[in-house]
Each structure stands twice: as structure tokens, then as C-alpha cells.
Short mmCIF file of C-alpha atoms in Angstrom, two decimals:
data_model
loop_
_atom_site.label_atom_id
_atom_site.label_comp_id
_atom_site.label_asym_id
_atom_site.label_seq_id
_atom_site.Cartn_x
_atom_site.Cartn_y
_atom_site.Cartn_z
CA UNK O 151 -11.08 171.66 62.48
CA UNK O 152 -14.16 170.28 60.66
CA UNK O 153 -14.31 168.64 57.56
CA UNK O 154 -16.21 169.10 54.33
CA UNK O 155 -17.86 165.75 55.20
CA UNK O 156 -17.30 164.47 58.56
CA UNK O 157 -18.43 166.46 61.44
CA UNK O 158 -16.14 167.28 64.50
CA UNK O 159 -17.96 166.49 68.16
CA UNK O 160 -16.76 168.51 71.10
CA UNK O 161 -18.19 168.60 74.54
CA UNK O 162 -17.55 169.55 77.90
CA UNK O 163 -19.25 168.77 81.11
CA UNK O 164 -22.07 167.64 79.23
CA UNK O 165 -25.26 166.62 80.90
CA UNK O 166 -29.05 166.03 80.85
CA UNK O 167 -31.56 166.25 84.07
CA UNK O 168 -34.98 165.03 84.23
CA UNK O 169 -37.31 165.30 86.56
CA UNK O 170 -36.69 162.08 88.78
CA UNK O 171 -32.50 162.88 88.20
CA UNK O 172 -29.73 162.44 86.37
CA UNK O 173 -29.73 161.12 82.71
CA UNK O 174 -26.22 161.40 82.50
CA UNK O 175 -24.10 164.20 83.41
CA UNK O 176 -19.75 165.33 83.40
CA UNK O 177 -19.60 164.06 79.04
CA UNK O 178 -16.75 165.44 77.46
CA UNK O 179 -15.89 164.24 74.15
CA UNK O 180 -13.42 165.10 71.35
CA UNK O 181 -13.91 163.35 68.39
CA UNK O 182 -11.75 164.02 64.84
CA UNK O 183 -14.29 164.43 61.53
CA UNK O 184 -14.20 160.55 60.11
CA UNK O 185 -13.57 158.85 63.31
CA UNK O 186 -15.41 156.28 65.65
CA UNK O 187 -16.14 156.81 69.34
CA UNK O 188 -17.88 154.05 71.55
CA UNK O 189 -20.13 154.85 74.22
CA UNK O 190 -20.45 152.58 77.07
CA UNK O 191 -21.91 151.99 80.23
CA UNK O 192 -24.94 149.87 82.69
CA UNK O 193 -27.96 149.66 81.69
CA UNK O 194 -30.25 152.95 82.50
CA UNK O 195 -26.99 155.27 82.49
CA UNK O 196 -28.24 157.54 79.54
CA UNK O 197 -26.37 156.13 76.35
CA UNK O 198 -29.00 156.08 74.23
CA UNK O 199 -29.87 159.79 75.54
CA UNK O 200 -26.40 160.72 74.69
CA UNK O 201 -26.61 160.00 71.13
CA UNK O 202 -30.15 161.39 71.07
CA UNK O 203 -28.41 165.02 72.46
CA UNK O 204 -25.27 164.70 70.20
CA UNK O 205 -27.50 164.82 67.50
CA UNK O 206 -29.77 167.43 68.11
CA UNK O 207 -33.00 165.26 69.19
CA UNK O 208 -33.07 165.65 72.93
CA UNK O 209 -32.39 168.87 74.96
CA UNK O 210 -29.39 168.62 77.08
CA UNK O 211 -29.55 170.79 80.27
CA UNK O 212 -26.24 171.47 81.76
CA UNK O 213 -22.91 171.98 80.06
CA UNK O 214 -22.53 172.17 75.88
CA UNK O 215 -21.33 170.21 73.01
CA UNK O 216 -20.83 171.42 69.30
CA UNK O 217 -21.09 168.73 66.54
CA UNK O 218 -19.44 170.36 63.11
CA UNK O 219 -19.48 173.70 64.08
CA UNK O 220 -23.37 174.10 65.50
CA UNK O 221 -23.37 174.30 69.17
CA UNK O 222 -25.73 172.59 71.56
CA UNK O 223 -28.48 172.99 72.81
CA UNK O 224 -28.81 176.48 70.59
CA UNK O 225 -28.43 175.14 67.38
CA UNK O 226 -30.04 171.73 67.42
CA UNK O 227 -32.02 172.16 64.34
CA UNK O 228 -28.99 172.49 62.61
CA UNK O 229 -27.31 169.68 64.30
CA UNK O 230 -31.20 167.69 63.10
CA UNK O 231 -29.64 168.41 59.33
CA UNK O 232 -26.37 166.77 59.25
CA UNK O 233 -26.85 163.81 61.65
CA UNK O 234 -28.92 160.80 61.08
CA UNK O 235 -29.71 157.77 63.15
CA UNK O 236 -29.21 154.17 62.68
CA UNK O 237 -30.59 152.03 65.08
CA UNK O 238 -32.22 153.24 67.80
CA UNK O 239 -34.88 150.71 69.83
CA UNK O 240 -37.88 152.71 70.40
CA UNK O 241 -37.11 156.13 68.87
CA UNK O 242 -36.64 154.62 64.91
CA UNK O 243 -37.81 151.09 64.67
CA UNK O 244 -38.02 149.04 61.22
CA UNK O 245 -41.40 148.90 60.11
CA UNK O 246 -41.99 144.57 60.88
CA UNK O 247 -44.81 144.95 58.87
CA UNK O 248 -42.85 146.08 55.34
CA UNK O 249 -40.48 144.15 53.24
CA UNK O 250 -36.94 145.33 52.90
CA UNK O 251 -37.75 147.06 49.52
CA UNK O 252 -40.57 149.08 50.84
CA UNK O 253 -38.69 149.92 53.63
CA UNK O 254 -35.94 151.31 51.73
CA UNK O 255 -38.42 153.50 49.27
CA UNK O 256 -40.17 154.61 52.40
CA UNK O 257 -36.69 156.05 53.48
CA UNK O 258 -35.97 157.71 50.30
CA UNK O 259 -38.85 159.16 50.02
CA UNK O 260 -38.80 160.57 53.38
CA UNK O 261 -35.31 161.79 52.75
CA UNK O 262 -35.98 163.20 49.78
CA UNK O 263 -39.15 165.12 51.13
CA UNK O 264 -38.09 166.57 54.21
CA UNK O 265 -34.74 166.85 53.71
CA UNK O 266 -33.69 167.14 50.06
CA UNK O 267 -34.04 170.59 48.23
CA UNK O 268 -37.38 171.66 47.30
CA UNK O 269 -35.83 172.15 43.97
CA UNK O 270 -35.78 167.79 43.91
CA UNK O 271 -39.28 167.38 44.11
CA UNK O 272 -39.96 169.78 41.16
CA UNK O 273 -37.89 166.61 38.43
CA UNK O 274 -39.77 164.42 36.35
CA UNK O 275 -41.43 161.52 38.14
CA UNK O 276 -38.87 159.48 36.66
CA UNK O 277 -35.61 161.32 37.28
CA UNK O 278 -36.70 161.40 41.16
CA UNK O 279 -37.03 157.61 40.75
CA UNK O 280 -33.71 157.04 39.37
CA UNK O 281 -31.79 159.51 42.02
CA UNK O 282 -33.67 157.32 44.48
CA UNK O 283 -32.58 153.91 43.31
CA UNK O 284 -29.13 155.49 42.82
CA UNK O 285 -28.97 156.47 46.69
CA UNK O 286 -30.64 153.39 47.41
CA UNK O 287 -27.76 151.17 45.72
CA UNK O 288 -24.85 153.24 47.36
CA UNK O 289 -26.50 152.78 50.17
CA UNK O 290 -26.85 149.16 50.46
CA UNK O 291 -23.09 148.98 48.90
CA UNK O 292 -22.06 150.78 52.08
CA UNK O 293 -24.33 149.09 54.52
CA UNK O 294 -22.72 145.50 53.13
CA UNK O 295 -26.69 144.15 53.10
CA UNK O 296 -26.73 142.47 49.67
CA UNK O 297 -30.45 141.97 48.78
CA UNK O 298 -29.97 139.39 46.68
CA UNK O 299 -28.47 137.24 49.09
CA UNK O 300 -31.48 137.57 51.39
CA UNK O 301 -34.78 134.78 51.79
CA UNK O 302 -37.17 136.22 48.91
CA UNK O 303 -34.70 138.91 47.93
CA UNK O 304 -35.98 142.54 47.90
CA UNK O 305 -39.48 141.09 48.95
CA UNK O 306 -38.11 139.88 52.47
CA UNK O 307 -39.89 140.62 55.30
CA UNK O 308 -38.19 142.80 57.28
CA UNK O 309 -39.11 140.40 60.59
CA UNK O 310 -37.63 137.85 58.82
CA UNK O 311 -34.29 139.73 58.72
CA UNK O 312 -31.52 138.51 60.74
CA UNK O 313 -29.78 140.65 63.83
CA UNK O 314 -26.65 141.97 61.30
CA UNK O 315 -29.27 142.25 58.39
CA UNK O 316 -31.44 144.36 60.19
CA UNK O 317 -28.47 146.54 61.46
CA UNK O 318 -27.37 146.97 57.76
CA UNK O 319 -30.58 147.81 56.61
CA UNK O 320 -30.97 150.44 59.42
CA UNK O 321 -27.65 151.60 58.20
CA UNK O 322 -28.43 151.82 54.57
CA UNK O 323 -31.59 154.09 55.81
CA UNK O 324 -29.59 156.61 57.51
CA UNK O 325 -26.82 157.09 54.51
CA UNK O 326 -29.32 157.86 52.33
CA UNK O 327 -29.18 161.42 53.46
CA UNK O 328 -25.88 161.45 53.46
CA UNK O 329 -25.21 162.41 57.13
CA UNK O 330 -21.78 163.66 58.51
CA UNK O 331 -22.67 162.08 61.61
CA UNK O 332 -23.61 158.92 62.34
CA UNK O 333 -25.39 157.26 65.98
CA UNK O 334 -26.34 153.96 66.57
CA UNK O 335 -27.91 151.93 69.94
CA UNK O 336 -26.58 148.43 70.89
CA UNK O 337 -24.75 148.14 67.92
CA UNK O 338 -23.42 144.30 69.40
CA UNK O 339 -26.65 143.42 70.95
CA UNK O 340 -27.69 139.71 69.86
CA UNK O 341 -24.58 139.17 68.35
CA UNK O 342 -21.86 136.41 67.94
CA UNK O 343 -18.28 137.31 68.22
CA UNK O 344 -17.59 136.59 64.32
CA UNK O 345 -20.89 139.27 63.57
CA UNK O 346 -19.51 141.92 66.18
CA UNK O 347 -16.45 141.97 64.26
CA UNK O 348 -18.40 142.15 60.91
CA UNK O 349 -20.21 144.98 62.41
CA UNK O 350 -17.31 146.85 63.41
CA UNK O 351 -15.91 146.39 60.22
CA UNK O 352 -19.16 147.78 58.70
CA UNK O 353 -18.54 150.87 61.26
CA UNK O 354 -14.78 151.57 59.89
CA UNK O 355 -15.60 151.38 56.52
CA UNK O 356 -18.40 154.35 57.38
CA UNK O 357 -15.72 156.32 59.13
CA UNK O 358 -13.28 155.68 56.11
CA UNK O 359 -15.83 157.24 53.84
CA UNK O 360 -15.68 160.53 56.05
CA UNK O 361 -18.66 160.48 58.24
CA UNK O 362 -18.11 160.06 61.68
CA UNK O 363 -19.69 157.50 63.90
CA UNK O 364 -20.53 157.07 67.57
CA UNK O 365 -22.26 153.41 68.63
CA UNK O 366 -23.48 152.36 71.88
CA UNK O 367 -22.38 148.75 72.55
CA UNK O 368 -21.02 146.43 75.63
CA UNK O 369 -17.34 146.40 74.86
CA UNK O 370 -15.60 148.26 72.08
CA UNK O 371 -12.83 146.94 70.28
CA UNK O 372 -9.24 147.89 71.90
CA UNK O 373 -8.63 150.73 69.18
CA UNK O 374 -11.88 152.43 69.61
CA UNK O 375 -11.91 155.60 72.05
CA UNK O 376 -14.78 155.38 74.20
CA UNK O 377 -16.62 157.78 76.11
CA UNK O 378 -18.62 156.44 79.26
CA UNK O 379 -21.70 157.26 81.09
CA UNK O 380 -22.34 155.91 84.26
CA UNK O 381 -24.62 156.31 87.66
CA UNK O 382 -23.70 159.48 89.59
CA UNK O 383 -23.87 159.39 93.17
CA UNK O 384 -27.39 160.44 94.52
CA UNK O 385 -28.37 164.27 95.38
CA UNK O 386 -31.63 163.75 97.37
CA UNK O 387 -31.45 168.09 98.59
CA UNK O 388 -31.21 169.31 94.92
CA UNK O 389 -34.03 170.40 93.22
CA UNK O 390 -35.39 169.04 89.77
CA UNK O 391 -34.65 171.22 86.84
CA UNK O 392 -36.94 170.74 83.76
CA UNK O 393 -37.00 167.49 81.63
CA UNK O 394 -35.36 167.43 78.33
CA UNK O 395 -37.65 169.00 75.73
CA UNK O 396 -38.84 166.81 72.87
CA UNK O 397 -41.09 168.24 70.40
CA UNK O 398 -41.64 166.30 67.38
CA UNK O 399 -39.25 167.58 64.24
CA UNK O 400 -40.93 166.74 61.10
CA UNK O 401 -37.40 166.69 59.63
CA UNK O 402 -36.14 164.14 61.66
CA UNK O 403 -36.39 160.11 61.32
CA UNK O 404 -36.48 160.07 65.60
CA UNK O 405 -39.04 161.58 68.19
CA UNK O 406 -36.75 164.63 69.87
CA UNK O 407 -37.22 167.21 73.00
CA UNK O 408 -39.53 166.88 76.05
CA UNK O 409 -41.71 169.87 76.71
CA UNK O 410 -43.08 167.74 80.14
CA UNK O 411 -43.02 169.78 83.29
CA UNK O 412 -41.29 168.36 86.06
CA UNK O 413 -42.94 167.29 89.43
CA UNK O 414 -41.50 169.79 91.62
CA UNK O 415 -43.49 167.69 94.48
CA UNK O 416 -40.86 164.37 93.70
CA UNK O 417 -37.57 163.71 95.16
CA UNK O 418 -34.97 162.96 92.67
CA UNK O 419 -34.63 159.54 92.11
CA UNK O 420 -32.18 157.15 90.21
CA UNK O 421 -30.14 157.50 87.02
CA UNK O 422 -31.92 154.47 85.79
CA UNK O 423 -35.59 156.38 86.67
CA UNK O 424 -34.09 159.49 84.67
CA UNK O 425 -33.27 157.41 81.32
CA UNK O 426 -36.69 155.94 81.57
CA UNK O 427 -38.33 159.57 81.55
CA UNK O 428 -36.12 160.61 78.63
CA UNK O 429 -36.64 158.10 76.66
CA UNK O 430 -40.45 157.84 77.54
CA UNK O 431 -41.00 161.03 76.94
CA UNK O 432 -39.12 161.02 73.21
CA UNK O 433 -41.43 158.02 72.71
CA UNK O 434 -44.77 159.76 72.53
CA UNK O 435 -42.99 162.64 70.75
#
């Protein structure tokens, strides 16, 4: 059962294959509207892939999943609409080159362009600024990322930002659509223990609001269910099916589905090799 807000994720033998092999393969998942589920696994074995699929920006090739009500891979546009990304290394970087204020209008305004009503950009120049410094400060509130606590305030750098900060702020950008599901990469990476628990923390609060949240990370805390991807064993006789398709979504804040033909001419190769395509491939998306 779905919820106004949250979104419900169900899969079942859920998989992606590149050319070179196996992104990852055999996902099932059943995850409640408002709740958290970890991903884990090595290095290379298609978590950041995963949460790409689940929410709708890379083409998964064997199996399905449905995230609040839209089933994949038919309905991924849909899926686009409701989910959002935090941080994701390579697909949705912070801009080093902004400050954390410019950063956040950039957000809104992208938001509000591609994925508010057309009705929205039709207000007075001044009501749209307002509604954005409305969503802006809800955000933030949410996120925990109090600007006024940062170096120079609103006019930080955002290289200047902190591992947690930068999470936050990442955060803050994706609630500004308001998403009912929520996917972030190496959510502990660079952190101390006392900062993985803020983190965490920052993650259950999200979930308490409604909107439910998968992260990647290294090791989830006892009372998260996780879901694990891992290296399959090798299948040198089976033939390559078609990589993941990634064409750019102008509604989206990541680079989604691969439209690159497969080398019919290579053997298939490792799990680690596969990842790399994926992700290479949603890269120049």
C-alpha cells in the first residue's frame, strides 16, 4: 500500500547487464512508504547503479521493480517525477565553483522550471522569489545545514564545505522538489563515527517526514534493513545483452539510460568492468 507521500519500492529478481557483464543482478526489495533501506556491498558491485534504476535514471534489463505504484523499466519517466537524488559522485556533483547560496537558487530554479507546474512560472517575479526562499528554508531546516553557522555564511564556498555540510546541502537540493523517494551514494564516506551517526539521524528524520530513503554506505546501523549487491559468479558462454540505456532527461538533476551498443565481439568480463560501463556511460549522458 502506497502512501500519499512516501513511495512503496518493490522488486524482484532485479538486475542490470552491460556489455562486459553483470552490474548487479537477483535485487529484491520491499520497502514500506517512510522507511530507510541500506544498500551495501564491494566496491564495483553496482550500488550506485541500483539507486540510479530504483529511480528511474538507468535501464534495468532483467527482472522488475515498482517504486509507488509505476513499474520499472516501463514507467521510468514517471518514477524521474517523484524521486530525487542526493549525493551521487559523478552523476550530480556540487558545483565547487558556486557558493552555497547560489547553489541553492540554482536548485530552485531548476526545480521550479522543469519540474514545477507551468502554471508557477506564469506569478509575479516576486511571488516566485518568495515560494523559492520558502522551499529553500524548509529545506535547509530538514537538511540540519544551518547557513549561518557556516565560514562566510550564505557566501561559503561550496569547496570550502565540510564532508556532513556538503551532504546536507546535497540533501537540502533534492527536498526542494519534494520527492517521495529519496537515494543517496556513500552516505558515510569520509566520515567520523560521531558524523555517521549525525547523518543517520539526518536520514530518520527524512523518513519521519514521509519520504522514503535508500543510502549506499559501508555498514548500516543494526536497525536498518539492508539490501546487498555483490559479485556473481562469472558466465564466460553467455552472450552480452544490451547496456543500460541512458538518454539525457531534461527533467532530471542526474545523467540516466545508455543507448551504447554492446560489443558482441567481447567476452563478458567482471562485475567491477560492468559498474564502470554503467556508470561511464550515465556520465557523458
Amino acid at each position: 500500500m502506497d502512501s500519499p507521500h512516501g513511495a512503496a519500492v518493490k522488486a524482484e529478481d532485479f538486475g542490470l547487464k552491460g556489455p562486459r557483464g553483470w552490474v548487479f543482478r537477483n535485487i529484491a526489495i520491499d520497502a514500506a512508504p517512510g522507511s530507510i533501506t541500506a544498500v551495501e556491498g564491494p566496491s564495483g558491485s553496482g550500488r550506485t547503479c541500483l539507486l540510479l534504476a530504483l529511480t528511474g535514471r538507468m535501464k534495468p534489463t532483467a527482472g522488475h521493480a515498482e517504486v509507488g505504484g509505476h513499474r520499472l523499466p516501463k514507467k521510468m519517466a514517471a518514477v524521474r517525477r517523484i524521486a530525487a537524488l542526493g549525493p551521487v559522485s559523478g552523476v550530480n556533483d556540487l558545483d565547487q565553483a558556486l557558493t552555497v547560496a547560489e547553489q541553492l537558487r540554482e536548485g530552485a530554479l531548476l526545480q521550479r522550471r522543469y519540474e514545477g507546474p507551468i502554471r508557477a512560472l506564469l506569478r509575479p517575479r516576486g511571488e516566485r522569489r518568495a515560494s523559492a526562499a520558502a522551499r529553500i528554508e524548509e529545506a535547509l531546516a530538514v537538511a540540519g545545514l544551518d547557513l549561518a553557522t557556516l565560514p562566510k555564511g550564505p557566501r561559503t564556498s561550496v569547496r570550502d564545505l565540510e564532508r556532513l555540510e556538503s551532504v546536507r546541502l546535497s540533501v537540502a537540493i533534492a527536498l526542494l522538489g519534494d520527492p517521495r523517494l529519496l537515494a543517496l551514494d556513500d552516505l558515510d564516506l569520509k566520515l567520523s563515527d560521531a558524523e555517521r551517526a549525525e547523518a543517520w539521524s539526518l536520514l530518520r528524520a527524512i523518513a519521519a517526514r514521509g519520504t522514503t530513503v535508500f543510502a549506499v554506505c559501508s555498514e548500516a546501523p543494526q536497525d536498518i534493513p539492508v539490501v546487498r549487491t555483490g559479485t556473481p559468479a562469472k558466465t564466460p558462454d553467455a552472450k552480452p545483452d544490451s547496456a543500460p540505456d541512458t538518454k539525457t532527461d531534461e527533467k532530471t538533476d542526474a545523467k540516466p539510460e545508455t543507448d551504447a551498443k554492446p560489443d558482441t565481439n567481447a567476452k563478458t568480463e567482471t562485475n567491477t568492468k560492468g559498474t564502470d560501463d554503467a556508470l561511464a556511460e550515465a556520465r557523458r549522458a
